[in-house]
Amino acid sequence: MNYRHGYHAGNFADVVKHIALVAILQHLKKKDAAFTVLDSHAGRGRYDLTGEQAGKTGEARAGIARLNGLSGPMPEALATYLSLARQSHAYPGSPLIAAQLLRSQDRLIAIEKHPEEFAVLKDVLMPFRGATVENADGYARAVKLLPPPSRRGLVLMDPPFESPDEFSALAKALREGLRKFATGIFLAWYPIKSQAEADGFTGEVLAGGITKALVVDTRITAPEGKLGRSGLLVITPPSGFAATMQDAARVIATRLGTAVTVQWITGSE
Ligand SMILES: C[S@@+](CC[C@H](N)C(=O)[O-])C[C@H]1O[C@@H](n2cnc3c(N)ncnc32)[C@H](O)[C@@H]1O
């Protein structure tokens, strides 16, 4: 477990993933009924972009930092994401973004395996009554916790892709999770190093019998040896999600140099 998200926090992939997270949570908040967010690989929750890790890669400088001062018409999800990212003293990770958007009836369970990252996460989420943290294996624990008592919600799976079998572990966890919580929204992040590998992964998940899913594919021109493309697999996306992501992508494209495509891989709006 050498991965530390601090090297990548606020990069192009985080920006798109976190806009998607906000868009989904805003959709869930349209109804009064409670929802649950399960964040299986939560990270530390807050990242110092002036620190050594961010400084070493410069990924945030090419990501969230380029959105400083962005204004004008934009989708609500992007505006909310930017205001959360600007409010914090440091860049908010997925569990902190979710915690800040919960209402009193909603719950967040954030799971993180690395003991040091977990210790920070625990402190970061301490002020949020609806949030609990667990130091455990994210896949096994998230699947075990499904379906949530609220029967509405989002499962975010954002593993580090350190091990060669991460794609199959993620596909397996998504399929098991969906078996237990078929009405849930699932959001999974993955690196795209080859189209064949990405298609193999989404195909394996779809074989579980999903009827509605789309992929958000984001590319940038990255320096040699750096990740320049990533995907979000969104299962049972909320209505209007695809359009929101396309609109947000148009607004950030020039500043970030991102090319984003949103494509249904099964079903449609
Ligand atoms: C990509 S980062 C998560 C970033 C976070 N979701 C965000 O958007 O801010 C992946 C995290 O998973 C943690 N991790 C690695 N293996 C894990 C496992 N088996 N279960 C839970 N967490 C794990 C890593 O320590 C790392 O903090």
CSV table of C-alpha atoms and ligand atoms in Angstrom, one decimal:
chain,number,residue,atom,x,y,z
A,1,MET,CA,0.0,0.0,0.0
A,2,ASN,CA,2.3,2.7,-1.3
A,3,TYR,CA,-0.3,4.8,-3.0
A,4,ARG,CA,-0.9,8.3,-1.5
A,5,HIS,CA,-3.6,10.4,-3.1
A,6,GLY,CA,-1.8,13.5,-2.0
A,7,TYR,CA,0.3,13.3,-5.1
A,8,HIS,CA,-2.8,13.4,-7.4
A,9,ALA,CA,-5.4,15.4,-5.4
A,10,GLY,CA,-7.0,18.1,-7.4
A,11,ASN,CA,-5.8,16.8,-10.8
A,12,PHE,CA,-7.9,16.6,-13.9
A,13,ALA,CA,-9.3,13.2,-12.9
A,14,ASP,CA,-10.2,14.4,-9.4
A,15,VAL,CA,-12.0,17.5,-10.8
A,16,VAL,CA,-14.2,15.5,-13.1
A,17,LYS,CA,-14.8,12.7,-10.5
A,18,HIS,CA,-15.8,15.3,-7.9
A,19,ILE,CA,-18.1,17.2,-10.2
A,20,ALA,CA,-19.8,13.9,-10.9
A,21,LEU,CA,-20.1,13.2,-7.2
A,22,VAL,CA,-21.7,16.6,-6.5
A,23,ALA,CA,-24.1,16.1,-9.4
A,24,ILE,CA,-25.3,12.8,-8.1
A,25,LEU,CA,-25.7,14.1,-4.5
A,26,GLN,CA,-27.6,17.1,-5.7
A,27,HIS,CA,-30.0,14.7,-7.5
A,28,LEU,CA,-30.5,12.6,-4.4
A,29,LYS,CA,-31.3,15.8,-2.4
A,30,LYS,CA,-34.2,16.6,-4.7
A,31,LYS,CA,-36.3,14.2,-2.6
A,32,ASP,CA,-36.7,14.5,1.2
A,33,ALA,CA,-36.1,10.8,1.7
A,34,ALA,CA,-32.8,10.0,3.4
A,35,PHE,CA,-29.9,8.6,1.4
A,36,THR,CA,-26.6,6.9,2.2
A,37,VAL,CA,-23.2,7.5,0.6
A,38,LEU,CA,-20.7,4.6,0.9
A,39,ASP,CA,-17.2,5.7,-0.1
A,40,SER,CA,-15.2,2.5,-0.2
A,41,HIS,CA,-11.7,4.0,-0.8
A,42,ALA,CA,-12.1,7.3,0.9
A,43,GLY,CA,-8.5,8.6,1.2
A,44,ARG,CA,-7.6,11.2,3.9
A,45,GLY,CA,-10.4,13.6,3.1
A,46,ARG,CA,-8.3,16.8,2.9
A,47,TYR,CA,-5.2,17.5,0.9
A,48,ASP,CA,-2.7,20.3,1.3
A,49,LEU,CA,-2.0,21.5,-2.2
A,50,THR,CA,0.9,23.6,-1.0
A,51,GLY,CA,2.6,20.5,0.5
A,52,GLU,CA,5.4,18.3,-0.6
A,53,GLN,CA,3.3,15.6,-2.3
A,54,ALA,CA,1.3,18.0,-4.5
A,55,GLY,CA,4.4,20.1,-5.2
A,56,LYS,CA,6.3,17.0,-6.5
A,57,THR,CA,3.9,16.2,-9.2
A,58,GLY,CA,2.3,19.6,-10.0
A,59,GLU,CA,-0.9,17.8,-10.9
A,60,ALA,CA,-3.2,20.1,-8.9
A,61,ARG,CA,-1.5,23.1,-10.6
A,62,ALA,CA,-2.6,21.6,-13.9
A,63,GLY,CA,-6.1,20.8,-12.5
A,64,ILE,CA,-8.1,22.6,-9.8
A,65,ALA,CA,-5.7,25.6,-9.7
A,66,ARG,CA,-6.6,26.4,-13.3
A,67,LEU,CA,-10.2,26.8,-12.3
A,68,ASN,CA,-9.4,29.7,-9.9
A,69,GLY,CA,-11.6,32.7,-10.7
A,70,LEU,CA,-13.8,30.7,-13.1
A,71,SER,CA,-17.2,32.4,-13.2
A,72,GLY,CA,-20.1,32.9,-15.5
A,73,PRO,CA,-22.9,30.6,-16.3
A,74,MET,CA,-22.2,27.0,-15.3
A,75,PRO,CA,-24.2,23.9,-14.1
A,76,GLU,CA,-25.1,23.9,-10.4
A,77,ALA,CA,-22.9,20.9,-9.8
A,78,LEU,CA,-19.8,22.7,-11.0
A,79,ALA,CA,-20.6,25.9,-9.1
A,80,THR,CA,-21.1,23.9,-5.9
A,81,TYR,CA,-17.9,21.9,-6.4
A,82,LEU,CA,-15.9,25.0,-7.0
A,83,SER,CA,-17.3,26.7,-3.9
A,84,LEU,CA,-16.4,23.6,-1.8
A,85,ALA,CA,-13.0,23.5,-3.3
A,86,ARG,CA,-12.4,27.2,-2.6
A,87,GLN,CA,-13.9,27.2,0.9
A,88,SER,CA,-11.5,24.7,2.3
A,89,HIS,CA,-8.0,25.5,3.5
A,90,ALA,CA,-7.0,22.6,1.4
A,91,TYR,CA,-8.5,20.5,-1.4
A,92,PRO,CA,-11.4,18.4,-0.2
A,93,GLY,CA,-11.4,14.7,-1.1
A,94,SER,CA,-14.6,12.7,-1.9
A,95,PRO,CA,-15.6,12.0,1.8
A,96,LEU,CA,-15.3,15.7,2.8
A,97,ILE,CA,-17.3,16.8,-0.3
A,98,ALA,CA,-20.0,14.3,0.5
A,99,ALA,CA,-20.1,15.1,4.2
A,100,GLN,CA,-20.5,18.8,3.5
A,101,LEU,CA,-23.5,18.1,1.2
A,102,LEU,CA,-25.4,15.7,3.6
A,103,ARG,CA,-28.6,16.8,5.2
A,104,SER,CA,-29.5,15.8,8.8
A,105,GLN,CA,-31.3,12.7,7.6
A,106,ASP,CA,-28.5,11.5,5.3
A,107,ARG,CA,-25.5,9.2,6.1
A,108,LEU,CA,-21.9,8.8,4.9
A,109,ILE,CA,-19.8,5.8,5.6
A,110,ALA,CA,-16.2,6.4,4.6
A,111,ILE,CA,-13.9,3.4,4.5
A,112,GLU,CA,-10.1,3.7,4.2
A,113,LYS,CA,-7.5,0.9,4.7
A,114,HIS,CA,-4.3,2.8,5.1
A,115,PRO,CA,-3.8,3.5,8.9
A,116,GLU,CA,-2.2,7.0,8.4
A,117,GLU,CA,-4.7,8.1,5.8
A,118,PHE,CA,-7.5,6.7,8.0
A,119,ALA,CA,-6.2,8.7,11.1
A,120,VAL,CA,-6.5,12.0,9.2
A,121,LEU,CA,-9.8,11.0,7.7
A,122,LYS,CA,-11.2,10.4,11.2
A,123,ASP,CA,-10.3,13.9,12.3
A,124,VAL,CA,-11.5,15.5,9.1
A,125,LEU,CA,-15.0,13.9,9.4
A,126,MET,CA,-15.3,14.4,13.2
A,127,PRO,CA,-17.4,17.5,12.9
A,128,PHE,CA,-20.0,15.8,10.7
A,129,ARG,CA,-22.7,14.0,12.7
A,130,GLY,CA,-24.0,12.0,9.8
A,131,ALA,CA,-20.5,10.6,8.8
A,132,THR,CA,-18.8,7.5,10.2
A,133,VAL,CA,-15.4,6.2,9.3
A,134,GLU,CA,-14.1,2.7,9.1
A,135,ASN,CA,-10.6,1.3,8.9
A,136,ALA,CA,-11.2,-1.7,6.7
A,137,ASP,CA,-10.9,-3.2,3.2
A,138,GLY,CA,-13.3,-1.1,1.2
A,139,TYR,CA,-14.6,-3.7,-1.2
A,140,ALA,CA,-15.6,-6.3,1.4
A,141,ARG,CA,-16.9,-3.8,3.8
A,142,ALA,CA,-19.0,-1.8,1.3
A,143,VAL,CA,-20.6,-4.9,-0.1
A,144,LYS,CA,-21.3,-6.1,3.4
A,145,LEU,CA,-23.1,-2.8,4.2
A,146,LEU,CA,-25.4,-3.0,1.2
A,147,PRO,CA,-28.3,-2.3,0.9
A,148,PRO,CA,-28.2,0.7,3.2
A,149,PRO,CA,-31.2,1.1,5.5
A,150,SER,CA,-32.3,4.2,3.6
A,151,ARG,CA,-32.5,2.1,0.4
A,152,ARG,CA,-31.4,5.1,-1.6
A,153,GLY,CA,-27.9,6.2,-2.2
A,154,LEU,CA,-24.6,6.2,-3.9
A,155,VAL,CA,-21.7,3.8,-3.7
A,156,LEU,CA,-18.4,5.4,-4.7
A,157,MET,CA,-15.5,3.0,-5.5
A,158,ASP,CA,-12.2,4.8,-6.2
A,159,PRO,CA,-9.4,2.3,-5.7
A,160,PRO,CA,-5.7,3.2,-6.1
A,161,PHE,CA,-4.9,0.8,-9.0
A,162,GLU,CA,-1.7,-0.3,-7.5
A,163,SER,CA,-2.1,-4.0,-8.0
A,164,PRO,CA,-2.5,-5.7,-11.4
A,165,ASP,CA,-5.8,-7.4,-10.4
A,166,GLU,CA,-7.5,-4.1,-9.4
A,167,PHE,CA,-9.8,-4.1,-12.5
A,168,SER,CA,-11.1,-7.5,-11.7
A,169,ALA,CA,-11.4,-6.8,-8.0
A,170,LEU,CA,-13.4,-3.6,-8.8
A,171,ALA,CA,-15.6,-5.4,-11.3
A,172,LYS,CA,-16.3,-8.2,-8.8
A,173,ALA,CA,-17.2,-5.7,-6.0
A,174,LEU,CA,-19.5,-3.7,-8.3
A,175,ARG,CA,-21.3,-6.9,-9.4
A,176,GLU,CA,-21.7,-8.1,-5.8
A,177,GLY,CA,-22.8,-4.6,-4.7
A,178,LEU,CA,-25.4,-4.4,-7.4
A,179,ARG,CA,-26.8,-7.8,-6.6
A,180,LYS,CA,-27.5,-6.5,-3.1
A,181,PHE,CA,-28.5,-2.9,-4.0
A,182,ALA,CA,-29.9,-3.0,-7.5
A,183,THR,CA,-31.5,0.4,-7.3
A,184,GLY,CA,-28.4,2.1,-6.0
A,185,ILE,CA,-26.2,4.5,-8.0
A,186,PHE,CA,-22.7,3.3,-8.4
A,187,LEU,CA,-19.8,5.5,-9.4
A,188,ALA,CA,-16.4,3.9,-10.1
A,189,TRP,CA,-13.2,5.6,-11.2
A,190,TYR,CA,-10.5,3.8,-13.3
A,191,PRO,CA,-7.4,4.8,-15.3
A,192,ILE,CA,-7.5,4.2,-19.1
A,193,LYS,CA,-4.2,3.0,-20.4
A,194,SER,CA,-5.7,1.0,-23.2
A,195,GLN,CA,-9.2,1.0,-24.7
A,196,ALA,CA,-9.2,-2.8,-24.7
A,197,GLU,CA,-8.5,-2.9,-20.9
A,198,ALA,CA,-11.2,-0.3,-20.2
A,199,ASP,CA,-13.8,-2.2,-22.4
A,200,GLY,CA,-12.8,-5.5,-20.7
A,201,PHE,CA,-13.6,-3.9,-17.4
A,202,THR,CA,-16.9,-2.3,-18.3
A,203,GLY,CA,-17.9,-5.5,-20.2
A,204,GLU,CA,-17.2,-7.6,-17.1
A,205,VAL,CA,-19.4,-5.3,-15.0
A,206,LEU,CA,-22.2,-5.2,-17.6
A,207,ALA,CA,-22.3,-9.0,-17.8
A,208,GLY,CA,-23.8,-8.8,-14.3
A,209,GLY,CA,-27.1,-7.8,-16.0
A,210,ILE,CA,-27.1,-4.0,-15.6
A,211,THR,CA,-29.6,-2.1,-17.7
A,212,LYS,CA,-28.5,1.5,-17.3
A,213,ALA,CA,-24.9,2.7,-17.3
A,214,LEU,CA,-22.7,5.3,-18.9
A,215,VAL,CA,-19.0,6.1,-19.1
A,216,VAL,CA,-17.5,9.6,-18.7
A,217,ASP,CA,-14.1,9.5,-20.5
A,218,THR,CA,-11.7,12.3,-19.8
A,219,ARG,CA,-8.4,12.9,-21.7
A,220,ILE,CA,-5.7,15.5,-21.4
A,221,THR,CA,-2.4,15.9,-23.0
A,222,ALA,CA,-0.2,14.6,-20.2
A,223,PRO,CA,3.6,14.7,-19.9
A,224,GLU,CA,5.3,11.4,-21.0
A,225,GLY,CA,4.8,8.7,-18.5
A,226,LYS,CA,1.9,10.4,-16.7
A,227,LEU,CA,-1.8,9.3,-16.8
A,228,GLY,CA,-3.6,11.3,-19.5
A,229,ARG,CA,-6.9,9.5,-19.6
A,230,SER,CA,-9.4,8.2,-17.0
A,231,GLY,CA,-12.9,6.9,-16.9
A,232,LEU,CA,-15.9,7.0,-14.6
A,233,LEU,CA,-18.4,4.2,-14.8
A,234,VAL,CA,-21.7,5.4,-13.6
A,235,ILE,CA,-24.4,2.7,-13.0
A,236,THR,CA,-28.0,3.8,-12.8
A,237,PRO,CA,-27.1,7.5,-13.3
A,238,PRO,CA,-29.7,10.0,-12.2
A,239,SER,CA,-31.8,11.6,-14.9
A,240,GLY,CA,-30.1,14.6,-16.4
A,241,PHE,CA,-26.6,13.5,-15.2
A,242,ALA,CA,-25.2,13.0,-18.7
A,243,ALA,CA,-26.2,16.5,-19.8
A,244,THR,CA,-24.9,18.1,-16.5
A,245,MET,CA,-21.5,16.4,-17.1
A,246,GLN,CA,-21.4,17.5,-20.7
A,247,ASP,CA,-22.3,21.1,-19.8
A,248,ALA,CA,-19.7,21.1,-17.0
A,249,ALA,CA,-17.1,19.6,-19.3
A,250,ARG,CA,-17.7,22.5,-21.8
A,251,VAL,CA,-17.1,25.1,-19.1
A,252,ILE,CA,-13.8,23.6,-17.9
A,253,ALA,CA,-12.4,22.4,-21.2
A,254,THR,CA,-10.3,25.4,-22.2
A,255,ARG,CA,-8.8,26.0,-18.8
A,256,LEU,CA,-7.9,22.3,-18.2
A,257,GLY,CA,-7.3,21.2,-21.7
A,258,THR,CA,-9.7,18.3,-21.1
A,259,ALA,CA,-11.7,16.5,-23.7
A,260,VAL,CA,-14.7,14.7,-22.1
A,261,THR,CA,-17.1,12.3,-23.7
A,262,VAL,CA,-20.2,10.9,-22.0
A,263,GLN,CA,-21.4,7.7,-23.6
A,264,TRP,CA,-24.2,5.4,-22.6
A,265,ILE,CA,-22.9,1.8,-22.7
A,266,THR,CA,-26.3,0.3,-21.9
A,267,GLY,CA,-29.7,1.8,-21.7
A,268,SER,CA,-30.3,5.5,-22.1
A,269,GLU,CA,-31.8,8.6,-20.4
B,1,LIG,C1,-7.7,7.2,-5.2
B,1,LIG,S1,-7.5,7.2,-3.5
B,1,LIG,C2,-9.1,7.8,-3.0
B,1,LIG,C3,-9.4,9.2,-3.3
B,1,LIG,C4,-10.8,9.7,-2.8
B,1,LIG,N1,-11.8,8.8,-3.2
B,1,LIG,C5,-11.1,11.1,-3.3
B,1,LIG,O1,-11.7,11.2,-4.3
B,1,LIG,O2,-10.8,12.0,-2.6
B,1,LIG,C6,-7.6,5.6,-3.0
B,1,LIG,C7,-7.5,5.3,-1.5
B,1,LIG,O3,-7.8,3.9,-1.3
B,1,LIG,C8,-7.0,3.5,-0.2
B,1,LIG,N2,-6.9,2.0,-0.2
B,1,LIG,C9,-6.1,1.2,-0.8
B,1,LIG,N3,-6.5,-0.1,-0.7
B,1,LIG,C10,-7.7,0.0,0.0
B,1,LIG,C11,-8.6,-1.0,0.4
B,1,LIG,N4,-8.4,-2.3,0.1
B,1,LIG,N5,-9.7,-0.6,1.0
B,1,LIG,C12,-9.9,0.7,1.3
B,1,LIG,N6,-9.1,1.7,1.0
B,1,LIG,C13,-8.0,1.3,0.3
B,1,LIG,C14,-5.7,4.2,-0.4
B,1,LIG,O4,-4.9,4.3,0.8
B,1,LIG,C15,-6.1,5.6,-0.9
B,1,LIG,O5,-6.3,6.5,0.2
